[in-house]
Amino acid sequence: MVKFYQHTSSFEHAWDNVTYAFWLRYPNPFASHVVGCDVIDRQVDPESGVLRTTRLILKQGVLPRWGRGLIKNPDAYIIEESVVDPKTQTMVTRTKNLNHVRVMQVEETQTFTVHPENPKWTQVKTEARIISELRWGLTGRVEAFGINKFMDNSVKARKGMAHILERLRQNAALAGTPVAAAAAGSPDC
């Protein structure tokens, strides 16, 4: 069996700011489980201007008591592939875990577009599939745990993005001051 999740949310920020914040989202106080994030590949198509990025993310997992016998090390490696098209103002990200896939595979797709009702806002559509290949009657329990954890983490992810967007807004307000120059960092992940 497969569990599905779908949610559409909005940020009251322009698409270019939200896509920029996406690259700066780690670290943030709502993602303390993210241990590291590395860019593996990044390419810009010279004709279309489309940016393709692949990142590897390490997350610390927390297992319920009943799951500790299934997984010895709860840390998860996540591959994230993204495509940013500045002409259509669309960013699509796909993430999935690389380990523990027999116990639970989580596949997420997010689509960032200009909000259809307000061009100064950004709409984000999130879709996820949670799949477990376990037998012995554990499949439903693992998938239910996965979907509940995913929903909780989605709320934290939106709060984390809002936090980063607010920091960007504050830095923009300081633009041209020595404080802004010191606060501006290059997004390494």
CSV table of C-alpha atoms in Angstrom, one decimal:
chain,number,residue,atom,x,y,z
A,1,MET,CA,0.0,0.0,0.0
A,2,VAL,CA,1.1,3.6,-0.6
A,3,LYS,CA,0.3,6.7,1.5
A,4,PHE,CA,-0.1,10.0,-0.4
A,5,TYR,CA,0.1,13.6,0.9
A,6,GLN,CA,-0.8,16.8,-1.0
A,7,HIS,CA,-0.8,20.4,0.2
A,8,THR,CA,-0.8,23.8,-1.4
A,9,SER,CA,0.5,26.8,0.5
A,10,SER,CA,1.6,30.4,-0.2
A,11,PHE,CA,4.3,32.7,0.8
A,12,GLU,CA,3.6,36.4,0.7
A,13,HIS,CA,6.9,36.9,-1.0
A,14,ALA,CA,7.9,37.2,-4.7
A,15,TRP,CA,8.9,34.0,-6.5
A,16,ASP,CA,12.5,35.0,-6.9
A,17,ASN,CA,12.9,35.7,-3.2
A,18,VAL,CA,11.3,32.3,-2.3
A,19,THR,CA,13.5,30.4,-4.7
A,20,TYR,CA,16.5,32.2,-3.3
A,21,ALA,CA,15.4,31.4,0.3
A,22,PHE,CA,15.1,27.7,-0.8
A,23,TRP,CA,18.9,27.6,-1.2
A,24,LEU,CA,19.5,29.3,2.1
A,25,ARG,CA,17.0,27.3,4.2
A,26,TYR,CA,19.6,25.3,6.1
A,27,PRO,CA,20.4,25.9,8.9
A,28,ASN,CA,17.3,27.3,10.5
A,29,PRO,CA,15.8,26.9,13.9
A,30,PHE,CA,13.0,24.6,12.5
A,31,ALA,CA,15.4,22.2,10.9
A,32,SER,CA,17.7,21.1,13.7
A,33,HIS,CA,17.5,17.5,12.4
A,34,VAL,CA,19.4,18.6,9.3
A,35,VAL,CA,23.1,17.7,9.9
A,36,GLY,CA,24.5,18.7,6.6
A,37,CYS,CA,23.8,19.8,3.0
A,38,ASP,CA,26.2,19.6,0.1
A,39,VAL,CA,25.8,20.6,-3.6
A,40,ILE,CA,26.9,17.6,-5.7
A,41,ASP,CA,26.2,19.2,-9.1
A,42,ARG,CA,24.9,22.5,-10.5
A,43,GLN,CA,24.5,23.4,-14.1
A,44,VAL,CA,22.9,26.3,-16.0
A,45,ASP,CA,21.7,25.7,-19.5
A,46,PRO,CA,23.2,28.6,-21.5
A,47,GLU,CA,20.3,28.7,-24.0
A,48,SER,CA,17.3,28.4,-21.7
A,49,GLY,CA,18.8,29.7,-18.5
A,50,VAL,CA,17.4,26.7,-16.6
A,51,LEU,CA,19.4,25.9,-13.4
A,52,ARG,CA,19.7,22.2,-12.4
A,53,THR,CA,21.0,21.4,-9.0
A,54,THR,CA,21.6,18.1,-7.1
A,55,ARG,CA,22.2,18.2,-3.4
A,56,LEU,CA,22.9,15.6,-0.8
A,57,ILE,CA,21.3,16.2,2.6
A,58,LEU,CA,22.0,14.3,5.9
A,59,LYS,CA,19.2,14.3,8.4
A,60,GLN,CA,19.1,12.8,11.9
A,61,GLY,CA,16.1,10.6,12.3
A,62,VAL,CA,14.1,9.8,15.4
A,63,LEU,CA,12.4,6.4,15.5
A,64,PRO,CA,9.5,5.2,17.5
A,65,ARG,CA,10.3,2.5,20.0
A,66,TRP,CA,8.7,-0.2,17.7
A,67,GLY,CA,10.9,0.9,14.8
A,68,ARG,CA,14.3,0.7,16.6
A,69,GLY,CA,14.7,-3.0,15.8
A,70,LEU,CA,14.2,-2.4,12.1
A,71,ILE,CA,16.8,0.3,11.6
A,72,LYS,CA,20.0,0.5,13.5
A,73,ASN,CA,21.1,4.0,12.4
A,74,PRO,CA,18.1,6.3,12.0
A,75,ASP,CA,20.2,9.0,10.1
A,76,ALA,CA,19.0,9.4,6.5
A,77,TYR,CA,20.7,10.5,3.3
A,78,ILE,CA,18.4,12.5,1.1
A,79,ILE,CA,19.0,13.3,-2.6
A,80,GLU,CA,17.4,16.5,-3.8
A,81,GLU,CA,17.2,17.4,-7.5
A,82,SER,CA,15.8,20.8,-8.5
A,83,VAL,CA,15.1,22.6,-11.8
A,84,VAL,CA,14.6,26.3,-11.8
A,85,ASP,CA,13.2,28.0,-14.9
A,86,PRO,CA,13.5,31.8,-14.6
A,87,LYS,CA,11.5,32.4,-17.8
A,88,THR,CA,8.4,30.5,-16.6
A,89,GLN,CA,9.1,31.3,-13.0
A,90,THR,CA,8.8,27.7,-11.9
A,91,MET,CA,11.0,25.7,-9.6
A,92,VAL,CA,10.4,22.0,-9.2
A,93,THR,CA,12.2,20.0,-6.5
A,94,ARG,CA,12.2,16.2,-6.0
A,95,THR,CA,13.6,14.6,-2.9
A,96,LYS,CA,13.9,11.0,-1.8
A,97,ASN,CA,15.7,9.1,0.8
A,98,LEU,CA,18.7,6.9,-0.3
A,99,ASN,CA,18.9,4.6,2.6
A,100,HIS,CA,16.2,2.7,4.6
A,101,VAL,CA,14.2,2.3,1.4
A,102,ARG,CA,13.0,-1.2,2.1
A,103,VAL,CA,11.6,0.0,5.4
A,104,MET,CA,10.2,3.3,4.1
A,105,GLN,CA,10.8,5.3,0.9
A,106,VAL,CA,9.7,8.9,1.0
A,107,GLU,CA,9.4,10.7,-2.3
A,108,GLU,CA,8.5,14.4,-2.3
A,109,THR,CA,7.9,16.8,-5.2
A,110,GLN,CA,7.4,20.5,-4.7
A,111,THR,CA,6.4,23.0,-7.3
A,112,PHE,CA,7.0,26.7,-6.7
A,113,THR,CA,5.2,29.1,-9.0
A,114,VAL,CA,3.9,32.7,-9.0
A,115,HIS,CA,0.7,32.8,-7.1
A,116,PRO,CA,-2.3,32.8,-9.6
A,117,GLU,CA,-4.2,35.5,-7.6
A,118,ASN,CA,-1.3,37.7,-6.5
A,119,PRO,CA,1.9,38.1,-8.6
A,120,LYS,CA,3.9,39.3,-5.6
A,121,TRP,CA,3.3,36.0,-3.8
A,122,THR,CA,4.5,32.5,-4.4
A,123,GLN,CA,2.4,29.3,-4.4
A,124,VAL,CA,4.0,26.0,-3.4
A,125,LYS,CA,2.4,22.7,-4.2
A,126,THR,CA,3.8,19.7,-2.2
A,127,GLU,CA,3.1,16.1,-3.0
A,128,ALA,CA,4.6,13.1,-1.3
A,129,ARG,CA,4.4,9.3,-1.5
A,130,ILE,CA,5.3,7.1,1.4
A,131,ILE,CA,6.0,3.4,0.5
A,132,SER,CA,7.0,0.5,2.7
A,133,GLU,CA,8.0,-2.9,1.5
A,134,LEU,CA,7.9,-4.5,4.9
A,135,ARG,CA,5.7,-7.5,5.4
A,136,TRP,CA,4.6,-9.1,8.7
A,137,GLY,CA,1.7,-6.6,9.1
A,138,LEU,CA,4.1,-3.7,9.6
A,139,THR,CA,3.5,-2.0,6.2
A,140,GLY,CA,0.5,0.0,7.3
A,141,ARG,CA,2.1,1.0,10.6
A,142,VAL,CA,5.3,2.2,9.0
A,143,GLU,CA,3.4,4.1,6.3
A,144,ALA,CA,1.1,5.7,8.8
A,145,PHE,CA,4.1,6.8,10.9
A,146,GLY,CA,5.8,8.1,7.7
A,147,ILE,CA,2.8,10.2,6.6
A,148,ASN,CA,2.3,11.6,10.1
A,149,LYS,CA,6.0,12.5,10.4
A,150,PHE,CA,6.0,14.0,6.9
A,151,MET,CA,3.0,16.2,7.7
A,152,ASP,CA,4.7,17.4,10.9
A,153,ASN,CA,7.9,18.1,9.1
A,154,SER,CA,6.1,20.0,6.3
A,155,VAL,CA,4.7,22.5,8.9
A,156,LYS,CA,8.3,22.9,10.2
A,157,ALA,CA,9.6,23.3,6.7
A,158,ARG,CA,7.1,26.1,6.0
A,159,LYS,CA,8.1,27.8,9.2
A,160,GLY,CA,11.7,27.5,8.3
A,161,MET,CA,11.2,29.1,4.9
A,162,ALA,CA,9.2,31.9,6.5
A,163,HIS,CA,12.1,32.4,8.9
A,164,ILE,CA,14.6,32.6,6.1
A,165,LEU,CA,12.4,34.9,4.1
A,166,GLU,CA,12.1,37.3,7.1
A,167,ARG,CA,15.8,37.3,7.4
A,168,LEU,CA,16.2,38.2,3.8
A,169,ARG,CA,13.6,41.0,4.2
A,170,GLN,CA,15.5,42.4,7.2
A,171,ASN,CA,18.8,42.2,5.2
A,172,ALA,CA,17.1,44.0,2.3
A,173,ALA,CA,16.0,46.8,4.7
A,174,LEU,CA,19.6,47.2,5.7
A,175,ALA,CA,20.9,47.2,2.1
A,176,GLY,CA,23.8,49.5,1.6
A,177,THR,CA,24.8,49.5,5.3
A,178,PRO,CA,27.9,47.8,6.7
A,179,VAL,CA,25.6,45.5,8.7
A,180,ALA,CA,24.0,44.2,5.4
A,181,ALA,CA,27.4,43.5,3.9
A,182,ALA,CA,28.4,41.5,7.0
A,183,ALA,CA,25.0,39.7,7.2
A,184,ALA,CA,25.0,38.7,3.5
A,185,GLY,CA,26.5,35.3,3.0
A,186,SER,CA,26.9,33.2,-0.1
A,187,PRO,CA,24.5,30.3,-0.3
A,188,ASP,CA,26.7,27.2,-0.1
A,189,CYS,CA,23.8,24.9,0.1
